[in-house]
mmCIF file of C-alpha atoms in Angstrom:
data_model
loop_
_atom_site.group_PDB
_atom_site.id
_atom_site.type_symbol
_atom_site.label_atom_id
_atom_site.label_comp_id
_atom_site.label_asym_id
_atom_site.label_seq_id
_atom_site.Cartn_x
_atom_site.Cartn_y
_atom_site.Cartn_z
ATOM 1 C CA MET A 1 -11.849 -10.917 -7.099
ATOM 2 C CA LYS A 2 -12.652 -8.218 -4.553
ATOM 3 C CA LEU A 3 -11.778 -8.834 -0.936
ATOM 4 C CA GLU A 4 -13.931 -7.655 1.921
ATOM 5 C CA PRO A 5 -12.238 -5.146 4.227
ATOM 6 C CA LEU A 6 -10.724 -6.644 7.383
ATOM 7 C CA PHE A 7 -10.009 -3.285 9.008
ATOM 8 C CA THR A 8 -11.800 -0.029 9.616
ATOM 9 C CA VAL A 9 -10.677 3.335 10.918
ATOM 10 C CA LYS A 10 -12.311 5.266 13.740
ATOM 11 C CA ASN A 11 -10.811 8.440 15.194
ATOM 12 C CA SER A 12 -7.495 7.756 13.415
ATOM 13 C CA LYS A 13 -7.221 4.318 15.024
ATOM 14 C CA LEU A 14 -7.264 0.967 13.273
ATOM 15 C CA TYR A 15 -9.796 -1.712 14.248
ATOM 16 C CA LYS A 16 -10.477 -5.271 13.101
ATOM 17 C CA ILE A 17 -13.969 -5.397 11.669
ATOM 18 C CA ALA A 18 -14.560 -8.988 12.834
ATOM 19 C CA ASP A 19 -14.461 -8.205 16.554
ATOM 20 C CA ASN A 20 -14.094 -4.399 16.683
ATOM 21 C CA SER A 21 -10.769 -4.776 18.521
ATOM 22 C CA GLU A 22 -8.188 -2.016 18.230
ATOM 23 C CA VAL A 23 -5.042 -2.963 16.284
ATOM 24 C CA ASP A 24 -1.620 -1.929 17.508
ATOM 25 C CA THR A 25 -0.218 -0.543 14.254
ATOM 26 C CA SER A 26 3.335 -1.230 15.449
ATOM 27 C CA THR A 27 2.581 -4.936 14.907
ATOM 28 C CA LEU A 28 2.015 -4.397 11.176
ATOM 29 C CA LYS A 29 5.032 -5.334 9.077
ATOM 30 C CA ARG A 30 6.168 -2.526 6.796
ATOM 31 C CA ILE A 31 7.292 -3.802 3.407
ATOM 32 C CA ASP A 32 9.222 -1.259 1.350
ATOM 33 C CA ILE A 33 8.479 -1.488 -2.362
ATOM 34 C CA PRO A 34 10.844 0.682 -4.432
ATOM 35 C CA TRP A 35 9.171 2.244 -7.440
ATOM 36 C CA SER A 36 12.193 1.507 -9.666
ATOM 37 C CA THR A 37 11.960 -2.163 -8.714
ATOM 38 C CA VAL A 38 8.258 -2.394 -9.580
ATOM 39 C CA GLU A 39 8.394 -0.292 -12.747
ATOM 40 C CA ILE A 40 11.624 -1.113 -14.564
ATOM 41 C CA GLU A 41 10.666 1.128 -17.521
ATOM 42 C CA ASP A 42 7.647 3.363 -18.068
ATOM 43 C CA GLU A 43 4.636 1.047 -17.768
ATOM 44 C CA ALA A 44 6.848 -2.089 -17.831
ATOM 45 C CA TYR A 45 6.595 -3.992 -14.563
ATOM 46 C CA ASN A 46 8.872 -6.458 -12.807
ATOM 47 C CA GLU A 47 6.535 -9.445 -12.621
ATOM 48 C CA GLU A 48 9.163 -11.673 -11.003
ATOM 49 C CA TYR A 49 9.544 -9.243 -8.107
ATOM 50 C CA LEU A 50 5.766 -8.910 -7.765
ATOM 51 C CA ALA A 51 5.392 -12.720 -7.703
ATOM 52 C CA GLN A 52 7.955 -12.899 -4.890
ATOM 53 C CA LEU A 53 6.071 -10.167 -3.008
ATOM 54 C CA ARG A 54 2.857 -12.149 -3.396
ATOM 55 C CA ASP A 55 4.574 -15.280 -2.036
ATOM 56 C CA GLN A 56 5.841 -13.306 0.969
ATOM 57 C CA LEU A 57 2.346 -11.957 1.656
ATOM 58 C CA LYS A 58 0.770 -15.406 1.297
ATOM 59 C CA ASN A 59 3.267 -16.755 3.863
ATOM 60 C CA MET A 60 2.233 -13.957 6.218
ATOM 61 C CA GLU A 61 -1.398 -15.027 5.831
ATOM 62 C CA GLU A 62 -0.512 -18.462 7.145
ATOM 63 C CA THR A 63 0.958 -16.960 10.323
ATOM 64 C CA GLY A 64 -1.800 -14.381 10.828
ATOM 65 C CA GLU A 65 0.499 -11.414 10.227
ATOM 66 C CA PHE A 66 -0.495 -8.223 8.427
ATOM 67 C CA ALA A 67 1.526 -5.839 6.285
ATOM 68 C CA VAL A 68 1.519 -2.250 5.174
ATOM 69 C CA LEU A 69 2.966 -1.871 1.691
ATOM 70 C CA VAL A 70 5.256 1.147 1.549
ATOM 71 C CA PRO A 71 5.794 2.699 -1.895
ATOM 72 C CA VAL A 72 9.329 4.065 -2.002
ATOM 73 C CA VAL A 73 9.924 7.015 -4.317
ATOM 74 C CA ASP A 74 13.385 6.407 -5.727
ATOM 75 C CA LYS A 75 13.077 8.234 -9.028
ATOM 76 C CA PRO A 76 11.720 11.677 -9.980
ATOM 77 C CA LEU A 77 8.136 12.351 -8.916
ATOM 78 C CA GLU A 78 7.686 15.966 -9.973
ATOM 79 C CA THR A 79 5.330 16.177 -12.946
ATOM 80 C CA PRO A 80 1.715 15.104 -13.382
ATOM 81 C CA GLU A 81 2.923 12.455 -15.864
ATOM 82 C CA GLN A 82 5.352 11.035 -13.295
ATOM 83 C CA GLU A 83 2.586 11.007 -10.671
ATOM 84 C CA GLU A 84 0.377 9.058 -13.080
ATOM 85 C CA LEU A 85 3.165 6.524 -13.701
ATOM 86 C CA PHE A 86 3.696 6.199 -9.945
ATOM 87 C CA ILE A 87 0.001 5.641 -9.250
ATOM 88 C CA ASN A 88 -0.273 3.146 -12.123
ATOM 89 C CA ALA A 89 2.766 1.212 -10.859
ATOM 90 C CA TYR A 90 1.267 0.724 -7.410
ATOM 91 C CA ASN A 91 -2.171 0.018 -8.817
ATOM 92 C CA HIS A 92 -0.491 -2.743 -10.841
ATOM 93 C CA THR A 93 1.244 -3.929 -7.663
ATOM 94 C CA ALA A 94 -2.128 -4.087 -5.901
ATOM 95 C CA ARG A 95 -3.534 -6.173 -8.773
ATOM 96 C CA ARG A 96 -0.692 -8.677 -8.380
ATOM 97 C CA VAL A 97 -1.368 -9.134 -4.650
ATOM 98 C CA LYS A 98 -5.149 -8.706 -4.839
ATOM 99 C CA ASP A 99 -5.901 -12.026 -3.139
ATOM 100 C CA CYS A 100 -3.513 -11.493 -0.219
ATOM 101 C CA THR A 101 -5.590 -10.893 2.895
ATOM 102 C CA SER A 102 -2.398 -10.097 4.809
ATOM 103 C CA VAL A 103 -2.273 -6.620 3.236
ATOM 104 C CA ALA A 104 -3.870 -4.122 5.597
ATOM 105 C CA GLY A 105 -3.137 -1.243 3.283
ATOM 106 C CA LEU A 106 -0.555 1.101 1.868
ATOM 107 C CA GLU A 107 1.429 3.998 3.191
ATOM 108 C CA LEU A 108 1.012 7.222 1.245
ATOM 109 C CA ALA A 109 4.296 8.541 -0.112
ATOM 110 C CA PRO A 110 4.954 12.030 1.277
ATOM 111 C CA GLN A 111 6.306 13.149 -2.115
ATOM 112 C CA LEU A 112 2.973 12.385 -3.794
ATOM 113 C CA LYS A 113 1.089 15.613 -4.442
ATOM 114 C CA ASP A 114 -2.290 14.038 -5.254
ATOM 115 C CA LYS A 115 -2.760 11.458 -2.511
ATOM 116 C CA GLN A 116 -6.504 11.374 -3.153
ATOM 117 C CA ALA A 117 -5.933 10.297 -6.777
ATOM 118 C CA PHE A 118 -3.714 7.475 -5.500
ATOM 119 C CA MET A 119 -6.386 6.259 -3.056
ATOM 120 C CA ASP A 120 -9.236 6.704 -5.560
ATOM 121 C CA THR A 121 -7.402 4.761 -8.278
ATOM 122 C CA LEU A 122 -6.628 1.825 -5.998
ATOM 123 C CA ALA A 123 -10.118 1.870 -4.465
ATOM 124 C CA ILE A 124 -11.721 1.018 -7.806
ATOM 125 C CA LYS A 125 -10.692 -2.625 -7.400
ATOM 126 C CA HIS A 126 -9.060 -2.642 -3.963
ATOM 127 C CA ALA A 127 -11.501 -0.895 -1.638
ATOM 128 C CA GLN A 128 -10.403 -3.069 1.286
ATOM 129 C CA TYR A 129 -7.187 -1.130 1.873
ATOM 130 C CA VAL A 130 -6.546 1.369 4.631
ATOM 131 C CA TYR A 131 -4.095 4.202 3.914
ATOM 132 C CA PHE A 132 -1.378 5.215 6.343
ATOM 133 C CA THR A 133 0.864 8.252 6.521
ATOM 134 C CA LYS A 134 3.561 9.347 8.925
ATOM 135 C CA ALA A 135 2.471 11.979 11.435
ATOM 136 C CA GLU A 136 3.391 15.566 10.625
ATOM 137 C CA ASN A 137 5.613 15.799 13.697
ATOM 138 C CA PRO A 138 9.050 14.478 12.630
ATOM 139 C CA LEU A 139 9.791 13.448 16.228
ATOM 140 C CA SER A 140 6.774 11.178 16.292
ATOM 141 C CA ASP A 141 6.589 7.609 15.025
ATOM 142 C CA ASP A 142 2.811 7.772 15.102
ATOM 143 C CA ILE A 143 0.908 6.653 12.055
ATOM 144 C CA VAL A 144 -2.075 8.621 10.831
ATOM 145 C CA ILE A 145 -4.693 6.429 9.228
ATOM 146 C CA TYR A 146 -7.039 7.565 6.450
#
């Protein structure tokens, strides 16, 4: 089941496709998703946690709220093998919430060296997502949108 995109990006700003209205990104709920909670062992996923996440996102749908899923790096992310495990864990997460229209997209973890591989992997089955990253200026709360 592939969802149609609800949002688009123009000039680093987020817009609803339906009416081309600009979205105030501060209204998007950030949901932290710790890597160690999703992937309890290499390639072994916490399905109970992911089911609860799906329920939370489905409840947000009912109220018209949108979320940005925030992968939290809470274990070593230094080698190509660890990057692959990280990407696979969040690709699995995306599969578990694939029918949740309340997900606007994901934030890119700053520790991730190959952000493009992360986006490309998820885009295979989840092309509707927008990707967010914190602005380079540490004094800014601005979000940069890919």
